[in-house]
GROMACS .gro file of C-alpha atoms in nm:
model
  412
    1UNK     CA    1  -2.289   5.740  -1.374
    2UNK     CA    2  -1.924   5.844  -1.350
    3UNK     CA    3  -1.822   6.057  -1.056
    4UNK     CA    4  -1.597   6.353  -1.136
    5UNK     CA    5  -1.296   6.393  -0.911
    6UNK     CA    6  -1.194   6.741  -1.009
    7UNK     CA    7  -1.528   6.916  -1.056
    8UNK     CA    8  -1.770   6.735  -0.822
    9UNK     CA    9  -1.746   6.816  -0.451
   10UNK     CA   10  -1.531   6.547  -0.294
   11UNK     CA   11  -1.666   6.620   0.051
   12UNK     CA   12  -1.980   6.434  -0.054
   13UNK     CA   13  -1.785   6.113  -0.102
   14UNK     CA   14  -1.772   5.868   0.186
   15UNK     CA   15  -1.455   5.860   0.388
   16UNK     CA   16  -1.230   5.561   0.373
   17UNK     CA   17  -1.248   5.317   0.664
   18UNK     CA   18  -0.910   5.428   0.792
   19UNK     CA   19  -0.887   5.801   0.838
   20UNK     CA   20  -0.575   6.015   0.805
   21UNK     CA   21  -0.282   5.915   1.027
   22UNK     CA   22  -0.210   6.259   1.165
   23UNK     CA   23   0.092   6.155   1.371
   24UNK     CA   24   0.268   6.051   1.050
   25UNK     CA   25   0.142   6.353   0.857
   26UNK     CA   26   0.262   6.597   1.124
   27UNK     CA   27   0.598   6.421   1.143
   28UNK     CA   28   0.639   6.446   0.766
   29UNK     CA   29   0.531   6.810   0.772
   30UNK     CA   30   0.782   6.897   1.047
   31UNK     CA   31   1.063   6.716   0.868
   32UNK     CA   32   0.968   6.911   0.555
   33UNK     CA   33   0.999   7.228   0.763
   34UNK     CA   34   1.355   7.134   0.862
   35UNK     CA   35   1.451   7.032   0.508
   36UNK     CA   36   1.325   7.355   0.349
   37UNK     CA   37   1.468   7.567   0.630
   38UNK     CA   38   1.812   7.445   0.519
   39UNK     CA   39   1.734   7.542   0.160
   40UNK     CA   40   1.601   7.885   0.252
   41UNK     CA   41   1.912   7.972   0.453
   42UNK     CA   42   2.113   7.945   0.133
   43UNK     CA   43   1.887   8.186  -0.054
   44UNK     CA   44   1.839   8.423   0.239
   45UNK     CA   45   2.212   8.492   0.277
   46UNK     CA   46   2.250   8.597  -0.088
   47UNK     CA   47   2.302   8.965   0.007
   48UNK     CA   48   2.579   8.861   0.249
   49UNK     CA   49   2.740   8.632  -0.009
   50UNK     CA   50   2.716   8.900  -0.277
   51UNK     CA   51   2.910   9.150  -0.069
   52UNK     CA   52   3.156   8.899   0.081
   53UNK     CA   53   3.250   8.732  -0.250
   54UNK     CA   54   3.180   9.034  -0.478
   55UNK     CA   55   2.925   8.838  -0.683
   56UNK     CA   56   2.721   8.964  -0.976
   57UNK     CA   57   2.348   8.901  -1.008
   58UNK     CA   58   2.438   8.647  -1.276
   59UNK     CA   59   2.650   8.453  -1.026
   60UNK     CA   60   2.368   8.470  -0.770
   61UNK     CA   61   2.138   8.325  -1.034
   62UNK     CA   62   2.394   8.052  -1.106
   63UNK     CA   63   2.393   7.947  -0.739
   64UNK     CA   64   2.014   7.919  -0.755
   65UNK     CA   65   2.040   7.726  -1.081
   66UNK     CA   66   2.287   7.472  -0.935
   67UNK     CA   67   2.082   7.427  -0.619
   68UNK     CA   68   1.750   7.390  -0.799
   69UNK     CA   69   1.887   7.187  -1.090
   70UNK     CA   70   2.041   6.927  -0.859
   71UNK     CA   71   1.720   6.945  -0.657
   72UNK     CA   72   1.522   6.852  -0.967
   73UNK     CA   73   1.749   6.606  -1.146
   74UNK     CA   74   1.701   6.299  -0.928
   75UNK     CA   75   1.345   6.349  -0.805
   76UNK     CA   76   1.152   6.155  -1.074
   77UNK     CA   77   1.399   5.864  -1.052
   78UNK     CA   78   1.384   5.860  -0.672
   79UNK     CA   79   1.005   5.870  -0.688
   80UNK     CA   80   0.987   5.590  -0.946
   81UNK     CA   81   1.210   5.370  -0.730
   82UNK     CA   82   1.008   5.451  -0.418
   83UNK     CA   83   0.687   5.342  -0.593
   84UNK     CA   84   0.834   4.994  -0.626
   85UNK     CA   85   1.054   4.955  -0.320
   86UNK     CA   86   1.033   5.174  -0.013
   87UNK     CA   87   1.362   5.228   0.171
   88UNK     CA   88   1.388   5.289   0.546
   89UNK     CA   89   1.694   5.513   0.530
   90UNK     CA   90   1.641   5.712   0.209
   91UNK     CA   91   1.469   6.008   0.378
   92UNK     CA   92   1.745   6.034   0.641
   93UNK     CA   93   2.013   6.010   0.371
   94UNK     CA   94   1.853   6.306   0.195
   95UNK     CA   95   1.873   6.509   0.515
   96UNK     CA   96   2.239   6.406   0.550
   97UNK     CA   97   2.324   6.579   0.221
   98UNK     CA   98   2.167   6.897   0.360
   99UNK     CA   99   2.378   6.862   0.675
  100UNK     CA  100   2.707   6.855   0.482
  101UNK     CA  101   2.587   7.126   0.244
  102UNK     CA  102   2.521   7.363   0.534
  103UNK     CA  103   2.860   7.299   0.691
  104UNK     CA  104   3.033   7.372   0.360
  105UNK     CA  105   2.822   7.684   0.309
  106UNK     CA  106   2.925   7.813   0.651
  107UNK     CA  107   3.297   7.779   0.573
  108UNK     CA  108   3.305   7.823   0.193
  109UNK     CA  109   3.629   7.999   0.090
  110UNK     CA  110   3.532   8.083  -0.270
  111UNK     CA  111   3.256   8.088  -0.529
  112UNK     CA  112   3.323   7.732  -0.648
  113UNK     CA  113   3.271   7.595  -0.297
  114UNK     CA  114   2.944   7.787  -0.276
  115UNK     CA  115   2.829   7.602  -0.587
  116UNK     CA  116   2.924   7.266  -0.433
  117UNK     CA  117   2.736   7.353  -0.113
  118UNK     CA  118   2.432   7.451  -0.319
  119UNK     CA  119   2.456   7.120  -0.509
  120UNK     CA  120   2.467   6.916  -0.186
  121UNK     CA  121   2.161   7.094  -0.049
  122UNK     CA  122   1.982   7.041  -0.380
  123UNK     CA  123   2.064   6.668  -0.390
  124UNK     CA  124   1.928   6.631  -0.038
  125UNK     CA  125   1.599   6.785  -0.149
  126UNK     CA  126   1.581   6.564  -0.457
  127UNK     CA  127   1.600   6.255  -0.234
  128UNK     CA  128   1.360   6.389   0.030
  129UNK     CA  129   1.060   6.527  -0.158
  130UNK     CA  130   0.926   6.235  -0.369
  131UNK     CA  131   0.951   5.975  -0.092
  132UNK     CA  132   0.806   6.211   0.171
  133UNK     CA  133   0.519   6.313  -0.058
  134UNK     CA  134   0.442   5.946  -0.128
  135UNK     CA  135   0.442   5.874   0.248
  136UNK     CA  136   0.199   6.164   0.301
  137UNK     CA  137  -0.024   6.016   0.030
  138UNK     CA  138  -0.024   5.678   0.209
  139UNK     CA  139  -0.111   5.841   0.544
  140UNK     CA  140  -0.392   6.054   0.398
  141UNK     CA  141  -0.681   5.814   0.452
  142UNK     CA  142  -0.817   5.925   0.115
  143UNK     CA  143  -0.800   6.299   0.191
  144UNK     CA  144  -0.517   6.354  -0.055
  145UNK     CA  145  -0.544   6.731  -0.089
  146UNK     CA  146  -0.543   6.781   0.289
  147UNK     CA  147  -0.242   6.549   0.326
  148UNK     CA  148  -0.043   6.730   0.060
  149UNK     CA  149  -0.138   7.065   0.214
  150UNK     CA  150   0.000   6.960   0.553
  151UNK     CA  151   0.314   6.830   0.384
  152UNK     CA  152   0.366   7.142   0.175
  153UNK     CA  153   0.284   7.392   0.450
  154UNK     CA  154   0.559   7.247   0.668
  155UNK     CA  155   0.813   7.310   0.395
  156UNK     CA  156   0.679   7.659   0.331
  157UNK     CA  157   0.706   7.752   0.700
  158UNK     CA  158   1.067   7.632   0.693
  159UNK     CA  159   1.129   7.845   0.386
  160UNK     CA  160   0.974   8.147   0.558
  161UNK     CA  161   1.184   8.104   0.873
  162UNK     CA  162   1.512   8.118   0.679
  163UNK     CA  163   1.525   8.497   0.619
  164UNK     CA  164   1.412   8.566   0.977
  165UNK     CA  165   1.692   8.351   1.122
  166UNK     CA  166   1.941   8.504   0.882
  167UNK     CA  167   1.839   8.855   0.993
  168UNK     CA  168   1.864   8.762   1.362
  169UNK     CA  169   2.172   8.538   1.362
  170UNK     CA  170   2.376   8.517   1.041
  171UNK     CA  171   2.381   8.883   0.927
  172UNK     CA  172   2.493   9.017   1.268
  173UNK     CA  173   2.746   8.740   1.341
  174UNK     CA  174   2.871   8.626   1.002
  175UNK     CA  175   2.850   8.350   0.742
  176UNK     CA  176   3.008   8.083   0.966
  177UNK     CA  177   2.700   8.087   1.191
  178UNK     CA  178   2.509   7.907   0.913
  179UNK     CA  179   2.679   7.594   1.045
  180UNK     CA  180   2.473   7.620   1.364
  181UNK     CA  181   2.168   7.510   1.169
  182UNK     CA  182   2.325   7.178   1.077
  183UNK     CA  183   2.162   7.063   1.401
  184UNK     CA  184   1.825   7.097   1.226
  185UNK     CA  185   1.945   6.846   0.967
  186UNK     CA  186   2.048   6.600   1.240
  187UNK     CA  187   1.709   6.634   1.410
  188UNK     CA  188   1.534   6.583   1.078
  189UNK     CA  189   1.742   6.275   1.003
  190UNK     CA  190   1.641   6.109   1.331
  191UNK     CA  191   1.272   6.190   1.280
  192UNK     CA  192   1.280   6.066   0.922
  193UNK     CA  193   1.432   5.739   1.034
  194UNK     CA  194   1.111   5.664   1.227
  195UNK     CA  195   0.892   5.780   0.939
  196UNK     CA  196   1.096   5.568   0.699
  197UNK     CA  197   1.033   5.262   0.914
  198UNK     CA  198   0.657   5.329   0.913
  199UNK     CA  199   0.658   5.393   0.538
  200UNK     CA  200   0.837   5.069   0.457
  201UNK     CA  201   0.604   4.867   0.681
  202UNK     CA  202   0.294   5.033   0.537
  203UNK     CA  203   0.426   4.985   0.183
  204UNK     CA  204   0.470   4.610   0.237
  205UNK     CA  205   0.127   4.578   0.395
  206UNK     CA  206  -0.068   4.756   0.122
  207UNK     CA  207   0.119   4.711  -0.203
  208UNK     CA  208   0.090   4.382  -0.387
  209UNK     CA  209   0.279   4.326  -0.713
  210UNK     CA  210   0.055   4.320  -1.018
  211UNK     CA  211  -0.249   4.471  -0.841
  212UNK     CA  212  -0.364   4.797  -0.993
  213UNK     CA  213  -0.487   5.092  -0.791
  214UNK     CA  214  -0.868   5.120  -0.818
  215UNK     CA  215  -0.844   5.468  -0.968
  216UNK     CA  216  -0.595   5.357  -1.232
  217UNK     CA  217  -0.857   5.270  -1.495
  218UNK     CA  218  -1.006   5.502  -1.750
  219UNK     CA  219  -0.720   5.741  -1.819
  220UNK     CA  220  -0.558   5.690  -2.158
  221UNK     CA  221  -0.191   5.765  -2.216
  222UNK     CA  222  -0.299   6.056  -2.435
  223UNK     CA  223  -0.512   6.204  -2.155
  224UNK     CA  224  -0.234   6.164  -1.900
  225UNK     CA  225   0.028   6.318  -2.132
  226UNK     CA  226  -0.196   6.614  -2.218
  227UNK     CA  227  -0.290   6.675  -1.853
  228UNK     CA  228   0.074   6.658  -1.740
  229UNK     CA  229   0.170   6.906  -2.013
  230UNK     CA  230  -0.086   7.154  -1.881
  231UNK     CA  231   0.030   7.098  -1.523
  232UNK     CA  232   0.392   7.154  -1.625
  233UNK     CA  233   0.295   7.484  -1.793
  234UNK     CA  234   0.112   7.596  -1.479
  235UNK     CA  235   0.409   7.502  -1.259
  236UNK     CA  236   0.635   7.694  -1.499
  237UNK     CA  237   0.430   8.011  -1.452
  238UNK     CA  238   0.410   7.970  -1.075
  239UNK     CA  239   0.766   7.868  -0.989
  240UNK     CA  240   0.956   8.091  -1.231
  241UNK     CA  241   0.773   8.387  -1.083
  242UNK     CA  242   0.822   8.273  -0.723
  243UNK     CA  243   1.190   8.191  -0.785
  244UNK     CA  244   1.252   8.538  -0.928
  245UNK     CA  245   1.072   8.703  -0.637
  246UNK     CA  246   1.239   8.489  -0.371
  247UNK     CA  247   1.592   8.522  -0.513
  248UNK     CA  248   1.590   8.896  -0.583
  249UNK     CA  249   1.320   9.045  -0.358
  250UNK     CA  250   1.569   9.169  -0.098
  251UNK     CA  251   1.784   9.329  -0.370
  252UNK     CA  252   1.472   9.485  -0.524
  253UNK     CA  253   1.367   9.645  -0.196
  254UNK     CA  254   1.720   9.771  -0.123
  255UNK     CA  255   1.761   9.912  -0.473
  256UNK     CA  256   1.420  10.075  -0.514
  257UNK     CA  257   1.331  10.183  -0.160
  258UNK     CA  258   1.682  10.211  -0.007
  259UNK     CA  259   1.602  10.005   0.303
  260UNK     CA  260   1.862   9.811   0.502
  261UNK     CA  261   1.949   9.449   0.432
  262UNK     CA  262   1.804   9.344   0.770
  263UNK     CA  263   1.471   9.516   0.696
  264UNK     CA  264   1.467   9.359   0.352
  265UNK     CA  265   1.499   9.015   0.516
  266UNK     CA  266   1.193   9.091   0.729
  267UNK     CA  267   0.994   9.177   0.416
  268UNK     CA  268   1.117   8.855   0.259
  269UNK     CA  269   1.010   8.662   0.569
  270UNK     CA  270   0.660   8.815   0.546
  271UNK     CA  271   0.633   8.716   0.179
  272UNK     CA  272   0.755   8.362   0.245
  273UNK     CA  273   0.524   8.324   0.544
  274UNK     CA  274   0.229   8.411   0.319
  275UNK     CA  275   0.345   8.131   0.088
  276UNK     CA  276   0.339   7.900   0.390
  277UNK     CA  277  -0.027   7.976   0.463
  278UNK     CA  278  -0.162   7.934   0.110
  279UNK     CA  279  -0.153   7.551   0.095
  280UNK     CA  280  -0.364   7.529   0.411
  281UNK     CA  281  -0.648   7.666   0.200
  282UNK     CA  282  -0.580   7.516  -0.143
  283UNK     CA  283  -0.563   7.146  -0.053
  284UNK     CA  284  -0.873   7.106   0.168
  285UNK     CA  285  -1.085   7.326  -0.059
  286UNK     CA  286  -0.970   7.119  -0.356
  287UNK     CA  287  -1.094   6.807  -0.172
  288UNK     CA  288  -1.439   6.966  -0.155
  289UNK     CA  289  -1.499   7.179  -0.463
  290UNK     CA  290  -1.255   7.017  -0.708
  291UNK     CA  291  -0.889   7.056  -0.805
  292UNK     CA  292  -0.942   7.240  -1.133
  293UNK     CA  293  -1.137   7.519  -0.967
  294UNK     CA  294  -0.865   7.579  -0.708
  295UNK     CA  295  -0.588   7.567  -0.970
  296UNK     CA  296  -0.778   7.811  -1.191
  297UNK     CA  297  -0.833   8.066  -0.915
  298UNK     CA  298  -0.490   8.041  -0.755
  299UNK     CA  299  -0.269   8.074  -1.063
  300UNK     CA  300  -0.467   8.316  -1.280
  301UNK     CA  301  -0.598   8.500  -0.973
  302UNK     CA  302  -0.249   8.619  -0.884
  303UNK     CA  303  -0.207   8.805  -1.215
  304UNK     CA  304  -0.370   9.138  -1.110
  305UNK     CA  305  -0.139   9.160  -0.809
  306UNK     CA  306   0.179   9.071  -0.999
  307UNK     CA  307   0.097   9.328  -1.268
  308UNK     CA  308   0.051   9.603  -1.007
  309UNK     CA  309   0.362   9.518  -0.802
  310UNK     CA  310   0.630   9.700  -1.010
  311UNK     CA  311   0.444  10.031  -0.971
  312UNK     CA  312   0.361  10.014  -0.598
  313UNK     CA  313   0.521  10.207  -0.313
  314UNK     CA  314   0.693  10.027  -0.023
  315UNK     CA  315   0.374   9.978   0.180
  316UNK     CA  316   0.173   9.839  -0.110
  317UNK     CA  317   0.469   9.631  -0.224
  318UNK     CA  318   0.453   9.451   0.111
  319UNK     CA  319   0.075   9.407   0.084
  320UNK     CA  320   0.084   9.286  -0.277
  321UNK     CA  321   0.362   9.034  -0.218
  322UNK     CA  322   0.163   8.884   0.071
  323UNK     CA  323  -0.143   8.851  -0.154
  324UNK     CA  324   0.071   8.704  -0.433
  325UNK     CA  325   0.223   8.450  -0.193
  326UNK     CA  326  -0.115   8.346  -0.052
  327UNK     CA  327  -0.286   8.306  -0.387
  328UNK     CA  328  -0.006   8.141  -0.585
  329UNK     CA  329   0.094   7.895  -0.313
  330UNK     CA  330  -0.260   7.762  -0.276
  331UNK     CA  331  -0.227   7.596  -0.619
  332UNK     CA  332   0.041   7.335  -0.560
  333UNK     CA  333  -0.147   7.096  -0.325
  334UNK     CA  334  -0.431   7.084  -0.578
  335UNK     CA  335  -0.186   7.035  -0.867
  336UNK     CA  336  -0.004   6.757  -0.683
  337UNK     CA  337  -0.324   6.579  -0.572
  338UNK     CA  338  -0.465   6.606  -0.927
  339UNK     CA  339  -0.149   6.448  -1.070
  340UNK     CA  340  -0.152   6.170  -0.810
  341UNK     CA  341  -0.514   6.091  -0.898
  342UNK     CA  342  -0.419   6.096  -1.265
  343UNK     CA  343  -0.143   5.837  -1.211
  344UNK     CA  344  -0.231   5.656  -0.885
  345UNK     CA  345   0.007   5.364  -0.946
  346UNK     CA  346   0.301   5.604  -0.973
  347UNK     CA  347   0.244   5.851  -0.689
  348UNK     CA  348   0.613   5.880  -0.601
  349UNK     CA  349   0.723   5.918  -0.961
  350UNK     CA  350   0.468   6.186  -1.053
  351UNK     CA  351   0.537   6.370  -0.724
  352UNK     CA  352   0.910   6.363  -0.801
  353UNK     CA  353   0.844   6.474  -1.159
  354UNK     CA  354   0.642   6.778  -1.055
  355UNK     CA  355   0.866   6.872  -0.761
  356UNK     CA  356   1.171   6.817  -0.979
  357UNK     CA  357   1.036   7.031  -1.261
  358UNK     CA  358   0.937   7.302  -1.014
  359UNK     CA  359   1.291   7.309  -0.871
  360UNK     CA  360   1.458   7.294  -1.212
  361UNK     CA  361   1.251   7.552  -1.394
  362UNK     CA  362   1.268   7.784  -1.095
  363UNK     CA  363   1.647   7.764  -1.102
  364UNK     CA  364   1.665   7.829  -1.475
  365UNK     CA  365   1.428   8.123  -1.438
  366UNK     CA  366   1.631   8.270  -1.153
  367UNK     CA  367   1.953   8.239  -1.356
  368UNK     CA  368   1.797   8.406  -1.662
  369UNK     CA  369   1.647   8.687  -1.456
  370UNK     CA  370   1.978   8.736  -1.276
  371UNK     CA  371   2.158   8.787  -1.606
  372UNK     CA  372   1.876   9.015  -1.722
  373UNK     CA  373   1.914   9.222  -1.403
  374UNK     CA  374   2.288   9.265  -1.476
  375UNK     CA  375   2.205   9.388  -1.827
  376UNK     CA  376   1.911   9.611  -1.730
  377UNK     CA  377   1.800   9.664  -1.368
  378UNK     CA  378   1.653   9.466  -1.081
  379UNK     CA  379   1.328   9.659  -1.122
  380UNK     CA  380   1.294   9.557  -1.488
  381UNK     CA  381   1.279   9.184  -1.414
  382UNK     CA  382   0.965   9.233  -1.204
  383UNK     CA  383   0.799   9.414  -1.491
  384UNK     CA  384   0.877   9.120  -1.719
  385UNK     CA  385   0.784   8.829  -1.492
  386UNK     CA  386   0.459   8.999  -1.384
  387UNK     CA  387   0.285   8.843  -1.686
  388UNK     CA  388   0.371   8.481  -1.598
  389UNK     CA  389   0.058   8.410  -1.385
  390UNK     CA  390  -0.155   8.489  -1.691
  391UNK     CA  391  -0.065   8.136  -1.806
  392UNK     CA  392  -0.316   8.021  -1.543
  393UNK     CA  393  -0.578   8.052  -1.819
  394UNK     CA  394  -0.446   7.716  -1.948
  395UNK     CA  395  -0.638   7.549  -1.663
  396UNK     CA  396  -0.943   7.569  -1.891
  397UNK     CA  397  -0.791   7.289  -2.100
  398UNK     CA  398  -0.712   7.062  -1.804
  399UNK     CA  399  -0.903   6.733  -1.850
  400UNK     CA  400  -1.172   6.630  -1.603
  401UNK     CA  401  -1.076   6.311  -1.425
  402UNK     CA  402  -1.323   6.041  -1.331
  403UNK     CA  403  -1.327   5.769  -1.072
  404UNK     CA  404  -1.309   5.414  -1.200
  405UNK     CA  405  -1.628   5.206  -1.180
  406UNK     CA  406  -1.487   5.012  -0.884
  407UNK     CA  407  -1.419   5.326  -0.685
  408UNK     CA  408  -1.747   5.485  -0.790
  409UNK     CA  409  -1.936   5.184  -0.654
  410UNK     CA  410  -1.753   5.206  -0.321
  411UNK     CA  411  -1.828   5.578  -0.283
  412UNK     CA  412  -2.183   5.581  -0.419
   0.00000   0.00000   0.00000
């Protein structure tokens, strides 16, 4: 009998002989925190940049587009290369791009230099994410959802800290203080050097040319293509909505409720912190009850809250955005683990593909909604994007994956 990966409880399966390597997983998670902290600083100072450089919402959206497009462009290629040849220094090199991007952001004299800074930060992310996700997969000990949750939650905490640090340091003291956080990139680079050494050693020890992963059998190209199409549609609904909320939430609160920029940053921090907590639930539960169930609940389940948000007062806006962040963010560990099980011989490539698409489509969505806000109002874009989580219904068509006979025998 075939054992279903996505619908049968995975907690019933026997653990692998070597359990998760938590020292590596926590190191990867912390480095992800530092990497995404750098990214979030860029987005969190949008109100300051808008007033300092007299930017339109369309130009704000263009900054997001450049950052997220460069963050998506290289990820599948980096992941594909990492699947075949692990590099000791690639993770640290990615953090180096973030270091120079932050320094340029702190001293940018004009809009063009802001775009270059955004591009450098995006390139750093495109190098970091696929290789780091693949390393987390190798250190998982078979608990892939848990490993991806730890990896993702680190990044989400870093993203959440950005607005808080901006409110406490950059808004009171000016744009140049963004350069202080280049130290986080240096720290991350040193930590990732050690992780890169472990990853390369582990890669050589476990990967043999021409030997297929035991889960690689049984999935036709048609099944993989169809499943990836559904996953891409789900990521579209999730990340376009989150990108619009993250990029324009502070402006929305200032425009609709007339609160200060500093208070708006605190609301943004609360929303982003809720995003940080969601993966802690989604990945481990997906290991036990199945990926499809978690994906179904987390994407479609956010729809009632997103539909109510444009009509809520300030208090309920804060509550609803926390619920939206918690529910939507719980999906990605399950989506990523599902895709890695779908294509186990190309973990880095499929991780880079999904991360890259998430970055790219989020940037395009933010640019479109920025232009729409210039033509209409900031409130109108939240009425439009509220329907995006309804695409979570597509999870119904997501194929059920099965273990190969070899793996089924080992876990039976």
